[in-house]
Every structure is written in structure tokens, then in C-alpha cells.
Amino acid sequence: MRVILAEDSTLLREGLVRLLVEEGHDVLAAVGDAEALLSAVAAHRPDVVVTDVRMPPTNSDEGLKAALEIRRRFPEVGVLVLSQYVEQRYAVDLLTEHADGVGYLLKDRVVEVEEFLDALRRVGEGDVAFDPEVVRRLLARTSHPLDVLTERERQVLALMAEGRTNNAVAARLHVSRSAVEKHINSIFDKLRLSDVDGYSRRVLAILRYLRS
């Protein structure tokens, strides 16, 4: 996979470069600010961008704004955001504007190498990969729509929003795939989303509903 990294911490940036190269990925560029990231993406058109949220010059939200700009200008490029914080508004914007090939992980997850690489793979394949804590914060933004769901349906919804397949949800909850499918059908009925088809689109529709 062809990857561009954007991280202002030299130590973390070089560590990620080494990890990705060792895993067989082609790191096209590794930069330290949002302006350089946008220039590198325009020049190389990678498969996936991995970017920090807070980068120079203000160390606020330049990386996440760059991620949104990349998705608008280059929708074929997957974007995996890394952050120490859950920037709720931008996280929702990232998914609701462009549902395919996006992810948002907390930096603590990077130390769990297999989870990070799995998220990178999923984003590169056009799926979504959201950190469980990010999903929890997003789903907690409003209580009314979720009040109609059972506890098990909430668990299924959270795993769906992480980007898990039906088989992965079933394995995580130790239930059958058919049980998961019944819960999903019930979720869509209760949230009035039964007419939505497709994997990424169902997550998009759920988060749009919660955002409203």
C-alpha cells in the first residue's frame, strides 16, 4: 500500500515509517505539517494518508482540516486520523461527508500494532475504522435516538460504527451471525433507516441521524 504520513513528532513519525516499511508498505513521504501534507498528496496521490490532528503552525486542528480537504479534493485517497483527543465535530464531519475509506484512532491504539495495521488495511480497502472510544463519544452526543434501542442493539451499533463486519460483530459478542443480522434489522427499523443499503452507507446514515 502507498502511504503518506503527517506527524509533527519526529520520533513517532520515524517510528511509523519504520513500522510500515517493515510491513511491506511504500511510504511515499513523511512530513511534519499540514501544508506539506497537502502538497505531498497532490504530488503522489497515495492510497492512504495517516495524519495527526494537531500540527504546526498553531498545533490545533490543522491535520484534521487537511484530512477533510484531502477527502474533498482526492476522494479516492483513504484517510486515517491519529489523535490524542476525540475531536467530535470533525470526526463526525469526516465520516458524514465521505463515508468510504476513513478512520479515526486514538494514538494509544498505535502501540497495539496489529490494531493499527488492521485499521490501515480497512481504510485502504475503502471501509471505515473508528476507535471504540471515538464511537462511544459520538453515540453519547445525543440520548433521544438511542433510547429506543436495547442494550444489545447499542452494542451492535457501536461495533458497526467502528467499521466491523457482521461476522466480526458476531465474534466479538459471542453470538451467531444471524442473531447480529436480526439486531441490525431491528436497529434500522427503530431508527427509520431500513431503506439504506450498503456497508459504509449504513454507518454514514446512523451517524447522520445521531448528528441531527
JSON list of N, CA, C and O in Angstrom, two decimals, residues 101-159:
[
{"chain": "A", "resi": 101, "resn": "GLY", "atom": "N", "xyz": [-13.52, 4.74, 3.23]},
{"chain": "A", "resi": 101, "resn": "GLY", "atom": "CA", "xyz": [-12.08, 4.92, 3.35]},
{"chain": "A", "resi": 101, "resn": "GLY", "atom": "C", "xyz": [-11.65, 5.96, 4.34]},
{"chain": "A", "resi": 101, "resn": "GLY", "atom": "O", "xyz": [-10.77, 6.76, 4.06]},
{"chain": "A", "resi": 102, "resn": "VAL", "atom": "N", "xyz": [-12.28, 5.98, 5.52]},
{"chain": "A", "resi": 102, "resn": "VAL", "atom": "CA", "xyz": [-11.89, 6.91, 6.57]},
{"chain": "A", "resi": 102, "resn": "VAL", "atom": "C", "xyz": [-11.73, 6.16, 7.89]},
{"chain": "A", "resi": 102, "resn": "VAL", "atom": "O", "xyz": [-12.36, 5.14, 8.13]},
{"chain": "A", "resi": 103, "resn": "GLY", "atom": "N", "xyz": [-10.87, 6.70, 8.76]},
{"chain": "A", "resi": 103, "resn": "GLY", "atom": "CA", "xyz": [-10.69, 6.11, 10.08]},
{"chain": "A", "resi": 103, "resn": "GLY", "atom": "C", "xyz": [-10.22, 7.17, 11.06]},
{"chain": "A", "resi": 103, "resn": "GLY", "atom": "O", "xyz": [-9.70, 8.22, 10.68]},
{"chain": "A", "resi": 104, "resn": "TYR", "atom": "N", "xyz": [-10.43, 6.88, 12.34]},
{"chain": "A", "resi": 104, "resn": "TYR", "atom": "CA", "xyz": [-10.04, 7.82, 13.40]},
{"chain": "A", "resi": 104, "resn": "TYR", "atom": "C", "xyz": [-9.62, 6.98, 14.60]},
{"chain": "A", "resi": 104, "resn": "TYR", "atom": "O", "xyz": [-10.46, 6.34, 15.23]},
{"chain": "A", "resi": 105, "resn": "LEU", "atom": "N", "xyz": [-8.32, 6.97, 14.89]},
{"chain": "A", "resi": 105, "resn": "LEU", "atom": "CA", "xyz": [-7.79, 6.21, 16.01]},
{"chain": "A", "resi": 105, "resn": "LEU", "atom": "C", "xyz": [-7.16, 7.14, 17.03]},
{"chain": "A", "resi": 105, "resn": "LEU", "atom": "O", "xyz": [-6.56, 8.15, 16.67]},
{"chain": "A", "resi": 106, "resn": "LEU", "atom": "N", "xyz": [-7.29, 6.79, 18.30]},
{"chain": "A", "resi": 106, "resn": "LEU", "atom": "CA", "xyz": [-6.53, 7.47, 19.33]},
{"chain": "A", "resi": 106, "resn": "LEU", "atom": "C", "xyz": [-5.09, 6.96, 19.29]},
{"chain": "A", "resi": 106, "resn": "LEU", "atom": "O", "xyz": [-4.85, 5.79, 18.99]},
{"chain": "A", "resi": 107, "resn": "LYS", "atom": "N", "xyz": [-4.14, 7.83, 19.60]},
{"chain": "A", "resi": 107, "resn": "LYS", "atom": "CA", "xyz": [-2.73, 7.46, 19.47]},
{"chain": "A", "resi": 107, "resn": "LYS", "atom": "C", "xyz": [-2.34, 6.29, 20.37]},
{"chain": "A", "resi": 107, "resn": "LYS", "atom": "O", "xyz": [-1.40, 5.56, 20.05]},
{"chain": "A", "resi": 108, "resn": "ASP", "atom": "N", "xyz": [-3.05, 6.12, 21.47]},
{"chain": "A", "resi": 108, "resn": "ASP", "atom": "CA", "xyz": [-2.76, 4.96, 22.33]},
{"chain": "A", "resi": 108, "resn": "ASP", "atom": "C", "xyz": [-2.92, 3.66, 21.56]},
{"chain": "A", "resi": 108, "resn": "ASP", "atom": "O", "xyz": [-2.30, 2.65, 21.89]},
{"chain": "A", "resi": 109, "resn": "ARG", "atom": "N", "xyz": [-3.77, 3.68, 20.52]},
{"chain": "A", "resi": 109, "resn": "ARG", "atom": "CA", "xyz": [-4.03, 2.47, 19.75]},
{"chain": "A", "resi": 109, "resn": "ARG", "atom": "C", "xyz": [-2.84, 2.10, 18.86]},
{"chain": "A", "resi": 109, "resn": "ARG", "atom": "O", "xyz": [-2.70, 0.95, 18.45]},
{"chain": "A", "resi": 110, "resn": "VAL", "atom": "N", "xyz": [-1.98, 3.09, 18.56]},
{"chain": "A", "resi": 110, "resn": "VAL", "atom": "CA", "xyz": [-0.84, 2.82, 17.69]},
{"chain": "A", "resi": 110, "resn": "VAL", "atom": "C", "xyz": [0.12, 1.83, 18.32]},
{"chain": "A", "resi": 110, "resn": "VAL", "atom": "O", "xyz": [0.78, 1.06, 17.63]},
{"chain": "A", "resi": 111, "resn": "VAL", "atom": "N", "xyz": [0.20, 1.83, 19.66]},
{"chain": "A", "resi": 111, "resn": "VAL", "atom": "CA", "xyz": [1.11, 0.88, 20.32]},
{"chain": "A", "resi": 111, "resn": "VAL", "atom": "C", "xyz": [0.61, -0.55, 20.17]},
{"chain": "A", "resi": 111, "resn": "VAL", "atom": "O", "xyz": [1.37, -1.49, 20.34]},
{"chain": "A", "resi": 112, "resn": "GLU", "atom": "N", "xyz": [-0.69, -0.71, 19.88]},
{"chain": "A", "resi": 112, "resn": "GLU", "atom": "CA", "xyz": [-1.24, -2.02, 19.59]},
{"chain": "A", "resi": 112, "resn": "GLU", "atom": "C", "xyz": [-1.11, -2.22, 18.07]},
{"chain": "A", "resi": 112, "resn": "GLU", "atom": "O", "xyz": [-2.03, -1.93, 17.31]},
{"chain": "A", "resi": 113, "resn": "VAL", "atom": "N", "xyz": [0.05, -2.72, 17.66]},
{"chain": "A", "resi": 113, "resn": "VAL", "atom": "CA", "xyz": [0.45, -2.70, 16.26]},
{"chain": "A", "resi": 113, "resn": "VAL", "atom": "C", "xyz": [-0.57, -3.38, 15.35]},
{"chain": "A", "resi": 113, "resn": "VAL", "atom": "O", "xyz": [-0.91, -2.86, 14.29]},
{"chain": "A", "resi": 114, "resn": "GLU", "atom": "N", "xyz": [-1.07, -4.53, 15.75]},
{"chain": "A", "resi": 114, "resn": "GLU", "atom": "CA", "xyz": [-1.99, -5.26, 14.89]},
{"chain": "A", "resi": 114, "resn": "GLU", "atom": "C", "xyz": [-3.27, -4.48, 14.65]},
{"chain": "A", "resi": 114, "resn": "GLU", "atom": "O", "xyz": [-3.83, -4.50, 13.55]},
{"chain": "A", "resi": 115, "resn": "GLU", "atom": "N", "xyz": [-3.76, -3.79, 15.70]},
{"chain": "A", "resi": 115, "resn": "GLU", "atom": "CA", "xyz": [-4.98, -3.00, 15.52]},
{"chain": "A", "resi": 115, "resn": "GLU", "atom": "C", "xyz": [-4.75, -1.83, 14.59]},
{"chain": "A", "resi": 115, "resn": "GLU", "atom": "O", "xyz": [-5.59, -1.48, 13.76]},
{"chain": "A", "resi": 116, "resn": "PHE", "atom": "N", "xyz": [-3.59, -1.19, 14.72]},
{"chain": "A", "resi": 116, "resn": "PHE", "atom": "CA", "xyz": [-3.26, -0.07, 13.83]},
{"chain": "A", "resi": 116, "resn": "PHE", "atom": "C", "xyz": [-3.15, -0.55, 12.38]},
{"chain": "A", "resi": 116, "resn": "PHE", "atom": "O", "xyz": [-3.71, 0.07, 11.47]},
{"chain": "A", "resi": 117, "resn": "LEU", "atom": "N", "xyz": [-2.45, -1.65, 12.16]},
{"chain": "A", "resi": 117, "resn": "LEU", "atom": "CA", "xyz": [-2.28, -2.17, 10.80]},
{"chain": "A", "resi": 117, "resn": "LEU", "atom": "C", "xyz": [-3.61, -2.64, 10.22]},
{"chain": "A", "resi": 117, "resn": "LEU", "atom": "O", "xyz": [-3.87, -2.46, 9.03]},
{"chain": "A", "resi": 118, "resn": "ASP", "atom": "N", "xyz": [-4.47, -3.21, 11.06]},
{"chain": "A", "resi": 118, "resn": "ASP", "atom": "CA", "xyz": [-5.78, -3.64, 10.60]},
{"chain": "A", "resi": 118, "resn": "ASP", "atom": "C", "xyz": [-6.62, -2.43, 10.19]},
{"chain": "A", "resi": 118, "resn": "ASP", "atom": "O", "xyz": [-7.31, -2.46, 9.17]},
{"chain": "A", "resi": 119, "resn": "ALA", "atom": "N", "xyz": [-6.55, -1.36, 10.98]},
{"chain": "A", "resi": 119, "resn": "ALA", "atom": "CA", "xyz": [-7.29, -0.14, 10.64]},
{"chain": "A", "resi": 119, "resn": "ALA", "atom": "C", "xyz": [-6.77, 0.45, 9.34]},
{"chain": "A", "resi": 119, "resn": "ALA", "atom": "O", "xyz": [-7.55, 0.87, 8.48]},
{"chain": "A", "resi": 120, "resn": "LEU", "atom": "N", "xyz": [-5.46, 0.45, 9.16]},
{"chain": "A", "resi": 120, "resn": "LEU", "atom": "CA", "xyz": [-4.86, 0.96, 7.93]},
{"chain": "A", "resi": 120, "resn": "LEU", "atom": "C", "xyz": [-5.34, 0.15, 6.73]},
{"chain": "A", "resi": 120, "resn": "LEU", "atom": "O", "xyz": [-5.69, 0.70, 5.68]},
{"chain": "A", "resi": 121, "resn": "ARG", "atom": "N", "xyz": [-5.36, -1.17, 6.88]},
{"chain": "A", "resi": 121, "resn": "ARG", "atom": "CA", "xyz": [-5.81, -2.03, 5.79]},
{"chain": "A", "resi": 121, "resn": "ARG", "atom": "C", "xyz": [-7.27, -1.75, 5.44]},
{"chain": "A", "resi": 121, "resn": "ARG", "atom": "O", "xyz": [-7.63, -1.63, 4.26]},
{"chain": "A", "resi": 122, "resn": "ARG", "atom": "N", "xyz": [-8.12, -1.64, 6.47]},
{"chain": "A", "resi": 122, "resn": "ARG", "atom": "CA", "xyz": [-9.54, -1.41, 6.22]},
{"chain": "A", "resi": 122, "resn": "ARG", "atom": "C", "xyz": [-9.78, -0.08, 5.50]},
{"chain": "A", "resi": 122, "resn": "ARG", "atom": "O", "xyz": [-10.58, 0.01, 4.58]},
{"chain": "A", "resi": 123, "resn": "VAL", "atom": "N", "xyz": [-9.09, 0.96, 5.96]},
{"chain": "A", "resi": 123, "resn": "VAL", "atom": "CA", "xyz": [-9.23, 2.26, 5.32]},
{"chain": "A", "resi": 123, "resn": "VAL", "atom": "C", "xyz": [-8.75, 2.18, 3.87]},
{"chain": "A", "resi": 123, "resn": "VAL", "atom": "O", "xyz": [-9.39, 2.72, 2.96]},
{"chain": "A", "resi": 124, "resn": "GLY", "atom": "N", "xyz": [-7.63, 1.50, 3.64]},
{"chain": "A", "resi": 124, "resn": "GLY", "atom": "CA", "xyz": [-7.11, 1.35, 2.29]},
{"chain": "A", "resi": 124, "resn": "GLY", "atom": "C", "xyz": [-8.05, 0.60, 1.37]},
{"chain": "A", "resi": 124, "resn": "GLY", "atom": "O", "xyz": [-8.05, 0.80, 0.15]},
{"chain": "A", "resi": 125, "resn": "GLU", "atom": "N", "xyz": [-8.87, -0.28, 1.94]},
{"chain": "A", "resi": 125, "resn": "GLU", "atom": "CA", "xyz": [-9.83, -1.06, 1.16]},
{"chain": "A", "resi": 125, "resn": "GLU", "atom": "C", "xyz": [-11.17, -0.35, 1.00]},
{"chain": "A", "resi": 125, "resn": "GLU", "atom": "O", "xyz": [-12.09, -0.89, 0.41]},
{"chain": "A", "resi": 126, "resn": "GLY", "atom": "N", "xyz": [-11.27, 0.87, 1.56]},
{"chain": "A", "resi": 126, "resn": "GLY", "atom": "CA", "xyz": [-12.50, 1.64, 1.39]},
{"chain": "A", "resi": 126, "resn": "GLY", "atom": "C", "xyz": [-13.51, 1.49, 2.49]},
{"chain": "A", "resi": 126, "resn": "GLY", "atom": "O", "xyz": [-14.63, 2.00, 2.38]},
{"chain": "A", "resi": 127, "resn": "ASP", "atom": "N", "xyz": [-13.15, 0.80, 3.58]},
{"chain": "A", "resi": 127, "resn": "ASP", "atom": "CA", "xyz": [-14.05, 0.66, 4.71]},
{"chain": "A", "resi": 127, "resn": "ASP", "atom": "C", "xyz": [-13.76, 1.75, 5.74]},
{"chain": "A", "resi": 127, "resn": "ASP", "atom": "O", "xyz": [-12.97, 2.66, 5.50]},
{"chain": "A", "resi": 128, "resn": "VAL", "atom": "N", "xyz": [-14.40, 1.65, 6.91]},
{"chain": "A", "resi": 128, "resn": "VAL", "atom": "CA", "xyz": [-14.16, 2.62, 7.97]},
{"chain": "A", "resi": 128, "resn": "VAL", "atom": "C", "xyz": [-13.51, 1.92, 9.15]},
{"chain": "A", "resi": 128, "resn": "VAL", "atom": "O", "xyz": [-13.65, 0.72, 9.33]},
{"chain": "A", "resi": 129, "resn": "ALA", "atom": "N", "xyz": [-12.78, 2.70, 9.95]},
{"chain": "A", "resi": 129, "resn": "ALA", "atom": "CA", "xyz": [-12.10, 2.14, 11.12]},
{"chain": "A", "resi": 129, "resn": "ALA", "atom": "C", "xyz": [-12.06, 3.21, 12.21]},
{"chain": "A", "resi": 129, "resn": "ALA", "atom": "O", "xyz": [-11.20, 4.09, 12.18]},
{"chain": "A", "resi": 130, "resn": "PHE", "atom": "N", "xyz": [-13.02, 3.16, 13.11]},
{"chain": "A", "resi": 130, "resn": "PHE", "atom": "CA", "xyz": [-13.11, 4.15, 14.17]},
{"chain": "A", "resi": 130, "resn": "PHE", "atom": "C", "xyz": [-12.79, 3.52, 15.52]},
{"chain": "A", "resi": 130, "resn": "PHE", "atom": "O", "xyz": [-13.25, 2.42, 15.84]},
{"chain": "A", "resi": 131, "resn": "ASP", "atom": "N", "xyz": [-11.99, 4.23, 16.30]},
{"chain": "A", "resi": 131, "resn": "ASP", "atom": "CA", "xyz": [-11.62, 3.78, 17.64]},
{"chain": "A", "resi": 131, "resn": "ASP", "atom": "C", "xyz": [-12.87, 3.63, 18.49]},
{"chain": "A", "resi": 131, "resn": "ASP", "atom": "O", "xyz": [-13.78, 4.46, 18.42]},
{"chain": "A", "resi": 132, "resn": "PRO", "atom": "N", "xyz": [-12.96, 2.57, 19.30]},
{"chain": "A", "resi": 132, "resn": "PRO", "atom": "CA", "xyz": [-14.14, 2.38, 20.15]},
{"chain": "A", "resi": 132, "resn": "PRO", "atom": "C", "xyz": [-14.46, 3.58, 21.04]},
{"chain": "A", "resi": 132, "resn": "PRO", "atom": "O", "xyz": [-15.62, 3.90, 21.27]},
{"chain": "A", "resi": 133, "resn": "GLU", "atom": "N", "xyz": [-13.43, 4.27, 21.55]},
{"chain": "A", "resi": 133, "resn": "GLU", "atom": "CA", "xyz": [-13.67, 5.44, 22.39]},
{"chain": "A", "resi": 133, "resn": "GLU", "atom": "C", "xyz": [-14.26, 6.59, 21.58]},
{"chain": "A", "resi": 133, "resn": "GLU", "atom": "O", "xyz": [-15.14, 7.33, 22.05]},
{"chain": "A", "resi": 134, "resn": "VAL", "atom": "N", "xyz": [-13.81, 6.75, 20.33]},
{"chain": "A", "resi": 134, "resn": "VAL", "atom": "CA", "xyz": [-14.39, 7.77, 19.46]},
{"chain": "A", "resi": 134, "resn": "VAL", "atom": "C", "xyz": [-15.86, 7.47, 19.21]},
{"chain": "A", "resi": 134, "resn": "VAL", "atom": "O", "xyz": [-16.72, 8.35, 19.30]},
{"chain": "A", "resi": 135, "resn": "VAL", "atom": "N", "xyz": [-16.16, 6.22, 18.92]},
{"chain": "A", "resi": 135, "resn": "VAL", "atom": "CA", "xyz": [-17.55, 5.82, 18.69]},
{"chain": "A", "resi": 135, "resn": "VAL", "atom": "C", "xyz": [-18.39, 6.07, 19.93]},
{"chain": "A", "resi": 135, "resn": "VAL", "atom": "O", "xyz": [-19.51, 6.59, 19.85]},
{"chain": "A", "resi": 136, "resn": "ARG", "atom": "N", "xyz": [-17.85, 5.73, 21.10]},
{"chain": "A", "resi": 136, "resn": "ARG", "atom": "CA", "xyz": [-18.60, 5.93, 22.35]},
{"chain": "A", "resi": 136, "resn": "ARG", "atom": "C", "xyz": [-18.95, 7.39, 22.54]},
{"chain": "A", "resi": 136, "resn": "ARG", "atom": "O", "xyz": [-20.07, 7.74, 22.91]},
{"chain": "A", "resi": 137, "resn": "ARG", "atom": "N", "xyz": [-17.99, 8.27, 22.26]},
{"chain": "A", "resi": 137, "resn": "ARG", "atom": "CA", "xyz": [-18.23, 9.71, 22.42]},
{"chain": "A", "resi": 137, "resn": "ARG", "atom": "C", "xyz": [-19.27, 10.20, 21.41]},
{"chain": "A", "resi": 137, "resn": "ARG", "atom": "O", "xyz": [-20.12, 11.03, 21.74]},
{"chain": "A", "resi": 138, "resn": "LEU", "atom": "N", "xyz": [-19.20, 9.70, 20.18]},
{"chain": "A", "resi": 138, "resn": "LEU", "atom": "CA", "xyz": [-20.15, 10.13, 19.16]},
{"chain": "A", "resi": 138, "resn": "LEU", "atom": "C", "xyz": [-21.57, 9.68, 19.51]},
{"chain": "A", "resi": 138, "resn": "LEU", "atom": "O", "xyz": [-22.52, 10.43, 19.37]},
{"chain": "A", "resi": 139, "resn": "LEU", "atom": "N", "xyz": [-21.68, 8.44, 19.96]},
{"chain": "A", "resi": 139, "resn": "LEU", "atom": "CA", "xyz": [-23.00, 7.92, 20.29]},
{"chain": "A", "resi": 139, "resn": "LEU", "atom": "C", "xyz": [-23.57, 8.56, 21.54]},
{"chain": "A", "resi": 139, "resn": "LEU", "atom": "O", "xyz": [-24.78, 8.56, 21.76]},
{"chain": "A", "resi": 140, "resn": "ALA", "atom": "N", "xyz": [-22.70, 9.13, 22.38]},
{"chain": "A", "resi": 140, "resn": "ALA", "atom": "CA", "xyz": [-23.15, 9.77, 23.63]},
{"chain": "A", "resi": 140, "resn": "ALA", "atom": "C", "xyz": [-23.58, 11.22, 23.41]},
{"chain": "A", "resi": 140, "resn": "ALA", "atom": "O", "xyz": [-24.08, 11.86, 24.32]},
{"chain": "A", "resi": 141, "resn": "ARG", "atom": "N", "xyz": [-23.40, 11.73, 22.20]},
{"chain": "A", "resi": 141, "resn": "ARG", "atom": "CA", "xyz": [-23.73, 13.14, 21.95]},
{"chain": "A", "resi": 141, "resn": "ARG", "atom": "C", "xyz": [-25.20, 13.42, 22.09]},
{"chain": "A", "resi": 141, "resn": "ARG", "atom": "O", "xyz": [-25.62, 14.54, 22.36]},
{"chain": "A", "resi": 142, "resn": "THR", "atom": "N", "xyz": [-26.04, 12.43, 21.86]},
{"chain": "A", "resi": 142, "resn": "THR", "atom": "CA", "xyz": [-27.47, 12.62, 22.00]},
{"chain": "A", "resi": 142, "resn": "THR", "atom": "C", "xyz": [-28.08, 11.36, 22.55]},
{"chain": "A", "resi": 142, "resn": "THR", "atom": "O", "xyz": [-27.64, 10.26, 22.24]},
{"chain": "A", "resi": 143, "resn": "SER", "atom": "N", "xyz": [-29.06, 11.51, 23.41]},
{"chain": "A", "resi": 143, "resn": "SER", "atom": "CA", "xyz": [-29.65, 10.34, 24.05]},
{"chain": "A", "resi": 143, "resn": "SER", "atom": "C", "xyz": [-30.95, 9.91, 23.40]},
{"chain": "A", "resi": 143, "resn": "SER", "atom": "O", "xyz": [-31.29, 8.74, 23.38]},
{"chain": "A", "resi": 144, "resn": "HIS", "atom": "N", "xyz": [-31.70, 10.83, 22.83]},
{"chain": "A", "resi": 144, "resn": "HIS", "atom": "CA", "xyz": [-33.05, 10.50, 22.37]},
{"chain": "A", "resi": 144, "resn": "HIS", "atom": "C", "xyz": [-33.10, 9.38, 21.33]},
{"chain": "A", "resi": 144, "resn": "HIS", "atom": "O", "xyz": [-33.84, 8.41, 21.52]},
{"chain": "A", "resi": 145, "resn": "PRO", "atom": "N", "xyz": [-32.35, 9.44, 20.23]},
{"chain": "A", "resi": 145, "resn": "PRO", "atom": "CA", "xyz": [-32.48, 8.39, 19.23]},
{"chain": "A", "resi": 145, "resn": "PRO", "atom": "C", "xyz": [-32.13, 7.01, 19.75]},
{"chain": "A", "resi": 145, "resn": "PRO", "atom": "O", "xyz": [-32.71, 6.01, 19.32]},
{"chain": "A", "resi": 146, "resn": "LEU", "atom": "N", "xyz": [-31.17, 6.94, 20.68]},
{"chain": "A", "resi": 146, "resn": "LEU", "atom": "CA", "xyz": [-30.73, 5.65, 21.17]},
{"chain": "A", "resi": 146, "resn": "LEU", "atom": "C", "xyz": [-31.61, 5.09, 22.28]},
{"chain": "A", "resi": 146, "resn": "LEU", "atom": "O", "xyz": [-31.48, 3.92, 22.65]},
{"chain": "A", "resi": 147, "resn": "ASP", "atom": "N", "xyz": [-32.50, 5.90, 22.83]},
{"chain": "A", "resi": 147, "resn": "ASP", "atom": "CA", "xyz": [-33.36, 5.42, 23.89]},
{"chain": "A", "resi": 147, "resn": "ASP", "atom": "C", "xyz": [-34.26, 4.28, 23.42]},
{"chain": "A", "resi": 147, "resn": "ASP", "atom": "O", "xyz": [-34.74, 3.48, 24.24]},
{"chain": "A", "resi": 148, "resn": "VAL", "atom": "N", "xyz": [-34.50, 4.21, 22.12]},
{"chain": "A", "resi": 148, "resn": "VAL", "atom": "CA", "xyz": [-35.39, 3.18, 21.60]},
{"chain": "A", "resi": 148, "resn": "VAL", "atom": "C", "xyz": [-34.69, 1.84, 21.43]},
{"chain": "A", "resi": 148, "resn": "VAL", "atom": "O", "xyz": [-35.35, 0.83, 21.16]},
{"chain": "A", "resi": 149, "resn": "LEU", "atom": "N", "xyz": [-33.37, 1.81, 21.58]},
{"chain": "A", "resi": 149, "resn": "LEU", "atom": "CA", "xyz": [-32.61, 0.58, 21.37]},
{"chain": "A", "resi": 149, "resn": "LEU", "atom": "C", "xyz": [-32.39, -0.18, 22.66]},
{"chain": "A", "resi": 149, "resn": "LEU", "atom": "O", "xyz": [-32.26, 0.41, 23.74]},
{"chain": "A", "resi": 150, "resn": "THR", "atom": "N", "xyz": [-32.33, -1.51, 22.55]},
{"chain": "A", "resi": 150, "resn": "THR", "atom": "CA", "xyz": [-31.97, -2.34, 23.69]},
{"chain": "A", "resi": 150, "resn": "THR", "atom": "C", "xyz": [-30.47, -2.23, 23.94]},
{"chain": "A", "resi": 150, "resn": "THR", "atom": "O", "xyz": [-29.72, -1.73, 23.10]},
{"chain": "A", "resi": 151, "resn": "GLU", "atom": "N", "xyz": [-30.03, -2.73, 25.07]},
{"chain": "A", "resi": 151, "resn": "GLU", "atom": "CA", "xyz": [-28.60, -2.69, 25.39]},
{"chain": "A", "resi": 151, "resn": "GLU", "atom": "C", "xyz": [-27.79, -3.48, 24.36]},
{"chain": "A", "resi": 151, "resn": "GLU", "atom": "O", "xyz": [-26.73, -3.03, 23.93]},
{"chain": "A", "resi": 152, "resn": "ARG", "atom": "N", "xyz": [-28.30, -4.64, 23.94]},
{"chain": "A", "resi": 152, "resn": "ARG", "atom": "CA", "xyz": [-27.60, -5.43, 22.94]},
{"chain": "A", "resi": 152, "resn": "ARG", "atom": "C", "xyz": [-27.55, -4.70, 21.61]},
{"chain": "A", "resi": 152, "resn": "ARG", "atom": "O", "xyz": [-26.53, -4.72, 20.92]},
{"chain": "A", "resi": 153, "resn": "GLU", "atom": "N", "xyz": [-28.63, -4.03, 21.23]},
{"chain": "A", "resi": 153, "resn": "GLU", "atom": "CA", "xyz": [-28.64, -3.28, 19.98]},
{"chain": "A", "resi": 153, "resn": "GLU", "atom": "C", "xyz": [-27.64, -2.12, 20.02]},
{"chain": "A", "resi": 153, "resn": "GLU", "atom": "O", "xyz": [-26.99, -1.81, 19.03]},
{"chain": "A", "resi": 154, "resn": "ARG", "atom": "N", "xyz": [-27.49, -1.50, 21.18]},
{"chain": "A", "resi": 154, "resn": "ARG", "atom": "CA", "xyz": [-26.48, -0.44, 21.33]},
{"chain": "A", "resi": 154, "resn": "ARG", "atom": "C", "xyz": [-25.08, -1.01, 21.12]},
{"chain": "A", "resi": 154, "resn": "ARG", "atom": "O", "xyz": [-24.22, -0.37, 20.51]},
{"chain": "A", "resi": 155, "resn": "GLN", "atom": "N", "xyz": [-24.83, -2.20, 21.67]},
{"chain": "A", "resi": 155, "resn": "GLN", "atom": "CA", "xyz": [-23.53, -2.83, 21.50]},
{"chain": "A", "resi": 155, "resn": "GLN", "atom": "C", "xyz": [-23.26, -3.12, 20.02]},
{"chain": "A", "resi": 155, "resn": "GLN", "atom": "O", "xyz": [-22.15, -2.89, 19.52]},
{"chain": "A", "resi": 156, "resn": "VAL", "atom": "N", "xyz": [-24.26, -3.64, 19.34]},
{"chain": "A", "resi": 156, "resn": "VAL", "atom": "CA", "xyz": [-24.11, -3.95, 17.91]},
{"chain": "A", "resi": 156, "resn": "VAL", "atom": "C", "xyz": [-23.87, -2.66, 17.13]},
{"chain": "A", "resi": 156, "resn": "VAL", "atom": "O", "xyz": [-23.00, -2.60, 16.26]},
{"chain": "A", "resi": 157, "resn": "LEU", "atom": "N", "xyz": [-24.64, -1.61, 17.43]},
{"chain": "A", "resi": 157, "resn": "LEU", "atom": "CA", "xyz": [-24.49, -0.34, 16.75]},
{"chain": "A", "resi": 157, "resn": "LEU", "atom": "C", "xyz": [-23.08, 0.23, 16.92]},
{"chain": "A", "resi": 157, "resn": "LEU", "atom": "O", "xyz": [-22.47, 0.72, 15.98]},
{"chain": "A", "resi": 158, "resn": "ALA", "atom": "N", "xyz": [-22.55, 0.17, 18.14]},
{"chain": "A", "resi": 158, "resn": "ALA", "atom": "CA", "xyz": [-21.21, 0.69, 18.41]},
{"chain": "A", "resi": 158, "resn": "ALA", "atom": "C", "xyz": [-20.17, -0.05, 17.59]},
{"chain": "A", "resi": 158, "resn": "ALA", "atom": "O", "xyz": [-19.25, 0.55, 17.02]},
{"chain": "A", "resi": 159, "resn": "LEU", "atom": "N", "xyz": [-20.28, -1.37, 17.50]},
{"chain": "A", "resi": 159, "resn": "LEU", "atom": "CA", "xyz": [-19.33, -2.16, 16.72]},
{"chain": "A", "resi": 159, "resn": "LEU", "atom": "C", "xyz": [-19.49, -1.90, 15.23]},
{"chain": "A", "resi": 159, "resn": "LEU", "atom": "O", "xyz": [-18.50, -1.86, 14.48]}
]
